[in-house]
């Protein structure tokens, strides 16, 4: 039975079972998540959620919130950490789940450790890998069995429940109940609603982390849950059959830019075309972007907040062309009022491409055309986002990204 295999994996995975490449990837994920959390610390969403957690979940015996220091309940710390990482759309993800794992797994794991679950470095890495393996498969299973596209919190909650079950040493039945509770209470938010109307609710991962940890503690107290169909349903058995032999953590992508992944192929195409023809943004009359349907839904041209800027396609493409890069500074602060960016964003047209539609979600493609002020047209080659397993960011690039995000918040010494 699939659930017996899953429960066995949760409790018996050991560091020595992990291939070297998996351990290395876990460390890459950890560094990238820490950098994203530090960068996200300054957003309004992160400030609001930390103050909310301190006010509503305060506890002298709980866990510290990331880069804050105030102690709140474990569930409050997981919620705050998940929302903080999610507030800067720069964290790792997986194409088939159309969402993110580490954003919930790391805050949940840190909360458990800071509350007294003593583990060494090897067990920390093992637990991190465990979270990626459970969450990724749960996400693929949910997409395969549900007619709607739900937020990451809907399925990364199961990973957080698994971490709680492992570190709290729940028995087999309690572990299975925890997974069932987490799946039932995980936030099945309709993600396309926030794509169309970007706000701070983002991908629901803070609530997934909170629901998952809560599920483990409820199960420890005897609370029961409905069967976790994303694991137990016969239709998804093949998704779990290779648990422990195929490592889903190796399939995660890393983002080069702090915006929705769906916008990043267009950014790559635009920057490459600009460099190829040595054109300046002020000489571009119009940008035409050809991409898949979901990418065209990122249609905000005049973002009023960083959340709207991160869930836009025209704005970060325009930012890239005007400023030559897309970092946190291009989706926050004065960038939102930069007249050159806003003018080019207004003149960026989004068109669906049938071929790119057919390749989504396993592949995300885009190409762009520039119509210059003098009528000249330049067209790029089709492009994908950088940072996929097949075109990964190097360790040097990830470290540079980490410093770029963390140093303005933590300073050079603490960042190092």
XYZ file of N, CA, C and O in Angstrom, residues 160-318:
636
model
N 5.016 19.368 5.747
C 5.211 19.895 7.098
C 4.655 18.932 8.139
O 5.237 18.771 9.226
N 3.550 18.268 7.816
C 3.026 17.233 8.711
C 4.004 16.076 8.813
O 4.209 15.500 9.894
N 4.618 15.708 7.696
C 5.597 14.615 7.704
C 6.805 14.961 8.568
O 7.310 14.118 9.326
N 7.275 16.207 8.466
C 8.397 16.641 9.305
C 8.021 16.576 10.776
O 8.818 16.133 11.615
N 6.807 17.049 11.098
C 6.362 16.972 12.478
C 6.277 15.536 12.967
O 6.701 15.226 14.089
N 5.751 14.662 12.135
C 5.634 13.251 12.514
C 7.003 12.642 12.776
O 7.187 11.870 13.725
N 7.979 12.980 11.954
C 9.322 12.414 12.111
C 9.993 12.938 13.377
O 10.507 12.160 14.197
N 10.006 14.256 13.554
C 10.742 14.833 14.668
C 10.046 14.617 16.005
O 10.703 14.565 17.053
N 8.708 14.491 15.976
C 7.972 14.212 17.207
C 7.871 12.719 17.494
O 7.308 12.321 18.513
N 8.398 11.919 16.553
C 8.430 10.457 16.695
C 7.016 9.868 16.856
O 6.762 9.040 17.752
N 6.120 10.284 15.988
C 4.779 9.712 16.001
C 4.816 8.262 15.527
O 5.719 7.868 14.787
N 3.838 7.469 15.958
C 3.789 6.088 15.488
C 3.154 6.056 14.096
O 2.772 7.079 13.523
N 3.029 4.837 13.547
C 2.553 4.681 12.171
C 1.157 5.256 11.999
O 0.888 6.022 11.058
N 0.238 4.911 12.905
C -1.135 5.391 12.775
C -1.202 6.907 12.957
O -1.901 7.602 12.216
N -0.481 7.441 13.938
C -0.490 8.889 14.158
C 0.055 9.627 12.938
O -0.462 10.686 12.551
N 1.087 9.070 12.314
C 1.671 9.695 11.123
C 0.670 9.738 9.990
O 0.516 10.772 9.313
N -0.026 8.620 9.797
C -1.014 8.585 8.729
C -2.162 9.562 9.003
O -2.653 10.233 8.101
N -2.553 9.655 10.259
C -3.612 10.606 10.611
C -3.136 12.040 10.373
O -3.906 12.891 9.889
N -1.880 12.326 10.697
C -1.332 13.671 10.497
C -1.371 14.062 9.024
O -1.741 15.198 8.674
N -1.005 13.140 8.150
C -1.045 13.427 6.713
C -2.477 13.683 6.245
O -2.731 14.580 5.435
N -3.413 12.908 6.784
C -4.813 13.093 6.419
C -5.375 14.414 6.907
O -6.128 15.090 6.194
N -5.001 14.794 8.113
C -5.453 16.087 8.659
C -4.874 17.228 7.833
O -5.569 18.188 7.482
N -3.593 17.124 7.502
C -2.930 18.184 6.744
C -3.546 18.344 5.357
O -3.758 19.469 4.891
N -3.830 17.232 4.708
C -4.426 17.339 3.381
C -5.815 17.965 3.459
O -6.183 18.817 2.649
N -6.591 17.569 4.463
C -7.965 18.062 4.605
C -8.002 19.551 4.922
O -8.835 20.295 4.413
N -7.068 20.000 5.768
C -7.067 21.389 6.218
C -6.117 22.279 5.423
O -6.083 23.495 5.646
N -5.327 21.701 4.534
C -4.436 22.513 3.712
C -5.234 23.508 2.878
O -6.330 23.201 2.409
N -4.708 24.706 2.678
C -5.470 25.760 1.995
C -5.570 25.519 0.488
O -4.640 25.818 -0.257
N -6.711 25.019 0.046
C -6.899 24.779 -1.387
C -7.358 26.070 -2.070
O -8.445 26.154 -2.634
N -6.494 27.034 -2.017
C -6.798 28.352 -2.587
C -6.711 28.283 -4.109
O -5.845 27.602 -4.658
N -7.589 29.007 -4.778
C -7.608 29.020 -6.243
C -6.577 30.031 -6.728
O -6.810 31.232 -6.740
N -5.445 29.509 -7.166
C -4.275 30.361 -7.394
C -4.476 31.353 -8.526
O -3.933 32.462 -8.497
N -5.275 31.009 -9.543
C -5.429 31.941 -10.662
C -6.145 33.221 -10.242
O -6.025 34.239 -10.908
N -6.855 33.179 -9.127
C -7.503 34.392 -8.625
C -6.466 35.433 -8.228
O -6.632 36.632 -8.492
N -5.383 34.988 -7.601
C -4.350 35.945 -7.185
C -3.417 36.283 -8.339
O -2.729 37.297 -8.302
N -3.390 35.451 -9.367
C -2.668 35.824 -10.584
C -3.384 36.984 -11.268
O -2.765 37.947 -11.725
N -4.710 36.887 -11.328
C -5.500 37.949 -11.955
C -5.577 39.199 -11.086
O -5.645 40.320 -11.607
N -5.590 39.010 -9.765
C -5.711 40.126 -8.828
C -4.632 39.979 -7.742
O -4.908 39.514 -6.642
N -3.395 40.347 -8.043
C -2.284 40.088 -7.118
C -2.437 40.826 -5.784
O -2.679 42.032 -5.764
N -2.287 40.087 -4.682
C -2.306 40.660 -3.338
C -1.319 39.894 -2.472
O -0.568 39.046 -2.955
N -1.363 40.136 -1.177
C -0.422 39.507 -0.251
C -0.724 38.036 0.034
O 0.098 37.355 0.641
N -1.889 37.529 -0.370
C -2.206 36.129 -0.046
C -1.308 35.167 -0.797
O -1.108 34.024 -0.373
N -0.806 35.587 -1.952
C 0.183 34.830 -2.723
C -0.194 33.356 -2.860
O -1.309 33.007 -3.238
N 0.747 32.459 -2.487
C 0.611 31.029 -2.791
C 0.128 30.196 -1.607
O 0.159 28.973 -1.662
N -0.276 30.856 -0.524
C -0.854 30.130 0.606
C 0.114 29.270 1.389
O -0.309 28.449 2.208
N 1.420 29.444 1.169
C 2.380 28.521 1.791
C 2.542 28.727 3.285
O 2.840 27.780 4.018
N 2.366 29.961 3.771
C 2.413 30.166 5.218
C 1.312 29.399 5.910
O 1.524 28.775 6.959
N 0.125 29.395 5.307
C -0.990 28.654 5.876
C -0.786 27.153 5.711
O -1.203 26.369 6.561
N -0.115 26.739 4.640
C 0.217 25.324 4.485
C 1.168 24.855 5.563
O 1.004 23.775 6.140
N 2.191 25.680 5.862
C 3.144 25.331 6.921
C 2.450 25.246 8.266
O 2.690 24.321 9.058
N 1.583 26.212 8.540
C 0.853 26.228 9.811
C -0.083 25.029 9.921
O -0.128 24.353 10.954
N -0.833 24.734 8.845
C -1.764 23.604 8.868
C -1.025 22.274 9.017
O -1.482 21.379 9.734
N 0.115 22.143 8.350
C 0.869 20.894 8.419
C 1.432 20.620 9.797
O 1.319 19.505 10.320
N 2.053 21.643 10.407
C 2.577 21.456 11.763
C 1.451 21.185 12.751
O 1.560 20.312 13.626
N 0.375 21.928 12.633
C -0.777 21.719 13.511
C -1.300 20.295 13.386
O -1.660 19.663 14.387
N -1.315 19.773 12.164
C -1.803 18.407 11.941
C -0.985 17.386 12.708
O -1.527 16.427 13.281
N 0.339 17.566 12.728
C 1.195 16.615 13.446
C 0.908 16.643 14.944
O 0.809 15.589 15.597
N 0.772 17.826 15.506
C 0.493 17.928 16.944
C -0.907 17.436 17.278
O -1.125 16.825 18.334
N -1.872 17.678 16.399
C -3.215 17.138 16.622
C -3.201 15.619 16.602
O -3.827 14.961 17.449
N -2.483 15.051 15.644
C -2.411 13.584 15.552
C -1.744 12.995 16.786
O -2.145 11.934 17.276
N -0.743 13.683 17.315
C -0.075 13.204 18.527
C -1.034 13.156 19.709
O -0.891 12.321 20.613
N -2.049 14.025 19.686
C -3.036 14.060 20.767
C -4.240 13.163 20.514
O -5.190 13.157 21.310
N -4.225 12.440 19.395
C -5.306 11.504 19.117
C -6.349 11.984 18.129
O -7.319 11.273 17.851
N -6.167 13.184 17.572
C -7.096 13.702 16.564
C -6.964 12.862 15.298
O -5.864 12.465 14.923
N -8.076 12.583 14.641
C -8.033 11.744 13.443
C -8.375 12.548 12.201
O -9.057 13.569 12.271
N -7.905 12.067 11.066
C -8.129 12.771 9.814
C -8.656 11.847 8.736
O -8.525 10.622 8.817
N -9.273 12.438 7.702
C -9.717 11.661 6.547
C -8.488 11.142 5.797
O -7.404 11.730 5.884
N -8.625 10.051 5.059
C -7.472 9.524 4.306
C -6.873 10.579 3.381
O -7.599 11.369 2.774
N -5.561 10.586 3.294
C -4.865 11.516 2.404
C -4.924 10.955 0.986
O -4.112 10.121 0.591
N -5.888 11.425 0.216
C -6.123 10.857 -1.109
C -4.988 11.156 -2.075
O -4.793 10.411 -3.043
N -4.229 12.216 -1.839
C -3.100 12.486 -2.715
C -2.006 11.437 -2.559
O -1.071 11.379 -3.363
N -2.117 10.606 -1.551
C -1.197 9.484 -1.361
C -1.907 8.156 -1.584
O -1.382 7.248 -2.232
N -3.139 8.023 -1.092
C -3.809 6.735 -1.029
C -4.624 6.391 -2.269
O -4.890 5.218 -2.542
N -5.051 7.387 -3.032
C -5.862 7.131 -4.218
C -5.095 6.237 -5.196
O -3.921 6.475 -5.485
N -5.749 5.204 -5.713
C -5.102 4.266 -6.629
C -4.543 4.971 -7.864
O -3.552 4.535 -8.445
N -5.180 6.061 -8.269
C -4.765 6.757 -9.481
C -3.404 7.436 -9.343
O -2.797 7.824 -10.351
N -2.911 7.595 -8.123
C -1.637 8.289 -7.942
C -0.553 7.350 -7.396
O 0.518 7.806 -7.008
N -0.828 6.067 -7.391
C 0.141 5.120 -6.834
C 1.498 5.179 -7.500
O 2.539 5.042 -6.836
N 1.520 5.406 -8.813
C 2.797 5.440 -9.522
C 3.644 6.647 -9.122
O 4.875 6.608 -9.223
N 2.989 7.710 -8.663
C 3.723 8.912 -8.255
C 4.572 8.633 -7.016
O 5.655 9.218 -6.842
N 4.110 7.726 -6.169
C 4.801 7.417 -4.912
C 5.668 6.168 -5.005
O 6.463 5.897 -4.082
N 5.560 5.420 -6.087
C 6.256 4.126 -6.178
C 7.770 4.284 -6.153
O 8.485 3.388 -5.677
N 8.295 5.408 -6.676
C 9.752 5.588 -6.756
C 10.302 6.436 -5.614
O 11.418 6.947 -5.691
N 9.522 6.598 -4.538
C 9.983 7.353 -3.374
C 11.242 6.708 -2.814
O 11.258 5.521 -2.474
N 12.318 7.471 -2.724
C 13.575 6.941 -2.216
C 14.530 6.485 -3.302
O 15.694 6.188 -3.015
N 14.068 6.444 -4.548
C 14.954 6.085 -5.660
C 15.057 7.229 -6.678
O 16.104 7.473 -7.246
N 13.944 7.915 -6.919
C 13.957 9.136 -7.731
C 13.879 10.307 -6.762
O 13.012 10.344 -5.896
N 14.790 11.246 -6.901
C 14.889 12.342 -5.935
C 14.325 13.621 -6.543
O 14.950 14.283 -7.377
N 13.117 13.972 -6.115
C 12.429 15.140 -6.655
C 13.141 16.440 -6.325
O 12.948 17.447 -7.019
N 13.950 16.454 -5.286
C 14.669 17.674 -4.947
C 15.617 18.073 -6.076
O 15.923 19.245 -6.259
N 16.057 17.087 -6.878
C 16.946 17.375 -7.993
C 16.201 18.029 -9.151
O 16.827 18.554 -10.070
N 14.887 18.013 -9.110
C 14.071 18.565 -10.194
C 13.613 19.991 -9.913
O 12.881 20.580 -10.716
N 14.025 20.554 -8.788
C 13.612 21.915 -8.444
C 14.345 22.931 -9.324
O 15.492 22.715 -9.716
N 13.689 24.016 -9.620
C 14.351 25.115 -10.318
C 14.680 26.219 -9.319
O 14.097 26.313 -8.239
N 15.634 27.047 -9.692
C 15.983 28.230 -8.904
C 15.740 29.464 -9.767
O 16.052 29.473 -10.952
N 15.191 30.480 -9.162
C 14.829 31.683 -9.907
C 15.996 32.658 -10.007
O 16.677 32.930 -9.018
N 16.142 33.200 -11.203
C 17.134 34.255 -11.395
C 16.583 35.613 -10.982
O 17.352 36.523 -10.659
N 15.248 35.746 -10.976
C 14.610 37.036 -10.716
C 13.470 36.864 -9.712
O 12.803 35.831 -9.704
N 13.185 37.900 -8.905
C 12.144 37.796 -7.868
C 10.747 38.103 -8.391
O 10.046 38.979 -7.877
N 10.344 37.379 -9.431
C 8.997 37.531 -9.995
C 8.469 36.150 -10.357
O 9.222 35.166 -10.382
N 7.173 36.097 -10.664
C 6.555 34.827 -11.021
C 7.352 34.121 -12.113
O 7.805 34.746 -13.086
N 7.515 32.817 -11.971
C 8.289 32.031 -12.928
C 7.743 32.167 -14.344
O 8.493 32.112 -15.324
N 6.440 32.365 -14.461
C 5.821 32.446 -15.783
C 6.290 33.664 -16.568
O 6.210 33.689 -17.798
N 6.775 34.686 -15.892
C 7.260 35.892 -16.571
C 8.719 35.776 -16.987
O 9.195 36.559 -17.822
N 9.445 34.810 -16.442
C 10.889 34.808 -16.603
C 11.380 34.400 -17.995
O 12.402 34.923 -18.453
N 10.686 33.512 -18.737
C 11.131 33.285 -20.123
C 11.110 34.563 -20.963
O 12.012 34.803 -21.773
N 10.093 35.396 -20.755
C 10.004 36.646 -21.502
C 11.128 37.607 -21.116
O 11.675 38.323 -21.970
N 11.480 37.638 -19.838
C 12.593 38.483 -19.393
C 13.888 38.044 -20.062
O 14.666 38.867 -20.565
N 14.135 36.728 -20.089
C 15.351 36.204 -20.728
C 15.382 36.569 -22.209
O 16.413 37.005 -22.739
N 14.234 36.392 -22.890
C 14.179 36.701 -24.315
C 14.432 38.178 -24.565
O 15.167 38.559 -25.494
N 13.832 39.041 -23.722
C 13.978 40.483 -23.904
C 15.412 40.942 -23.663
O 15.970 41.736 -24.446
N 16.023 40.475 -22.594
C 17.393 40.878 -22.286
C 18.370 40.382 -23.354
O 19.284 41.108 -23.756
N 18.177 39.149 -23.823
C 19.058 38.602 -24.858
C 18.935 39.404 -26.145
O 19.938 39.731 -26.800
N 17.698 39.742 -26.522
C 17.478 40.517 -27.747
C 18.073 41.917 -27.617
O 18.683 42.441 -28.565
N 17.923 42.514 -26.445
C 18.477 43.851 -26.232
C 19.997 43.848 -26.366
O 20.581 44.727 -27.012
N 20.644 42.854 -25.779
C 22.107 42.772 -25.846
C 22.581 42.456 -27.264
O 23.614 42.962 -27.712
N 21.815 41.626 -27.952
C 22.197 41.220 -29.302
C 22.230 42.421 -30.258
O 23.128 42.540 -31.100
N 21.262 43.320 -30.113
C 21.156 44.434 -31.059
C 21.594 45.774 -30.456
O 21.500 46.810 -31.128
N 22.033 45.754 -29.195
C 22.574 46.948 -28.539
C 21.581 48.108 -28.593
O 21.929 49.244 -28.960
N 20.341 47.818 -28.232
C 19.309 48.855 -28.264
C 19.030 49.341 -26.840
O 19.119 48.579 -25.878
N 18.704 50.598 -26.719
C 18.335 51.140 -25.417
C 16.817 51.169 -25.295
O 16.093 51.267 -26.301
N 16.340 51.107 -24.081
C 14.901 51.033 -23.845
C 14.174 52.254 -24.398
O 13.043 52.152 -24.889
N 14.809 53.419 -24.352
C 14.137 54.640 -24.793
C 13.850 54.640 -26.294
O 13.014 55.408 -26.780
N 14.535 53.752 -27.039
C 14.309 53.668 -28.487
C 13.313 52.585 -28.868
O 13.062 52.371 -30.057
N 12.742 51.901 -27.861
C 11.759 50.853 -28.126
C 10.372 51.456 -28.016
O 9.991 51.999 -26.975
N 9.603 51.344 -29.082
C 8.232 51.866 -29.094
C 7.257 50.885 -28.475
O 6.334 51.279 -27.760
N 7.461 49.603 -28.752
C 6.521 48.577 -28.303
C 7.259 47.263 -28.128
O 8.169 46.947 -28.895
N 6.870 46.507 -27.111
C 7.379 45.152 -26.898
C 6.218 44.179 -27.062
O 5.181 44.333 -26.405
N 6.382 43.211 -27.938
C 5.379 42.159 -28.118
C 5.912 40.880 -27.474
O 7.008 40.443 -27.791
N 5.135 40.313 -26.560
C 5.528 39.084 -25.872
C 4.590 37.968 -26.302
O 3.366 38.086 -26.185
N 5.165 36.874 -26.800
C 4.400 35.691 -27.193
C 4.720 34.582 -26.198
O 5.882 34.181 -26.066
N 3.718 34.094 -25.506
C 3.960 33.109 -24.458
C 2.718 32.246 -24.259
O 1.770 32.311 -25.045
N 2.697 31.426 -23.228
C 1.575 30.527 -22.950
C 0.459 31.290 -22.232
O 0.670 32.385 -21.678
N -0.740 30.710 -22.236
C -1.924 31.409 -21.736
C -1.747 31.921 -20.314
O -2.060 33.084 -20.019
N -1.253 31.055 -19.421
C -1.133 31.456 -18.023
C -0.209 32.655 -17.868
O -0.411 33.508 -17.000
N 0.830 32.717 -18.698
C 1.723 33.869 -18.657
C 1.035 35.157 -19.051
O 1.306 36.222 -18.484
N 0.111 35.069 -20.022
C -0.605 36.279 -20.437
C -1.555 36.787 -19.368
O -1.996 37.942 -19.417
N -1.880 35.950 -18.400
C -2.750 36.373 -17.301
C -2.020 37.304 -16.324
O -2.654 37.960 -15.494
N -0.699 37.358 -16.416
C 0.097 38.263 -15.576
C 0.094 39.639 -16.237
O 1.110 40.146 -16.693
N -1.055 40.270 -16.282
C -1.269 41.397 -17.174
C -1.159 42.774 -16.517
O -1.384 43.786 -17.172
N -0.826 42.842 -15.239
C -0.741 44.139 -14.561
C 0.365 44.993 -15.174
O 1.521 44.573 -15.246
N 0.017 46.201 -15.593
C 0.989 47.091 -16.229
C 1.437 48.231 -15.316
O 2.529 48.769 -15.488
N 0.598 48.604 -14.374
C 0.924 49.703 -13.463
C 0.785 49.214 -12.019
O -0.187 49.528 -11.340
N 1.730 48.422 -11.535
C 1.613 47.856 -10.191
C 1.640 48.923 -9.116
O 2.465 49.844 -9.158
N 0.741 48.778 -8.155
C 0.677 49.713 -7.036
C 1.405 49.167 -5.807
O 1.530 49.863 -4.808
N 1.849 47.923 -5.880
C 2.529 47.285 -4.753
C 3.530 46.286 -5.298
O 3.490 45.908 -6.480
N 4.432 45.825 -4.426
C 5.406 44.825 -4.866
C 4.720 43.514 -5.237
O 5.192 42.796 -6.121
N 3.601 43.185 -4.599
C 2.890 41.957 -4.937
C 2.374 42.017 -6.369
O 2.483 41.035 -7.118
N 1.840 43.163 -6.768
C 1.373 43.310 -8.136
C 2.548 43.292 -9.117
O 2.427 42.748 -10.224
N 3.678 43.868 -8.727
C 4.846 43.871 -9.606
C 5.399 42.466 -9.801
O 5.850 42.106 -10.909
N 5.379 41.659 -8.744
C 5.909 40.305 -8.838
C 4.996 39.379 -9.633
O 5.447 38.381 -10.192
N 3.711 39.681 -9.678
C 2.766 38.883 -10.450
C 2.391 39.605 -11.745
O 1.258 39.516 -12.209
N 3.336 40.290 -12.322
C 3.165 40.969 -13.596
C 4.148 40.389 -14.596
O 5.207 39.861 -14.228
N 3.824 40.461 -15.865
C 4.789 40.150 -16.915
C 5.289 41.429 -17.590
O 6.494 41.608 -17.732
N 4.408 42.362 -17.983
C 4.904 43.574 -18.649
C 5.862 44.396 -17.793
O 6.883 44.890 -18.299
N 5.559 44.525 -16.495
C 6.371 45.399 -15.658
C 7.803 44.885 -15.481
O 8.762 45.655 -15.676
N 8.043 43.615 -15.100
C 9.431 43.188 -14.967
C 10.183 43.132 -16.291
O 11.405 43.337 -16.316
N 9.489 42.856 -17.402
C 10.157 42.920 -18.707
C 10.619 44.347 -18.970
O 11.758 44.588 -19.387
N 9.742 45.307 -18.707
C 10.117 46.708 -18.884
C 11.237 47.106 -17.933
O 12.176 47.827 -18.316
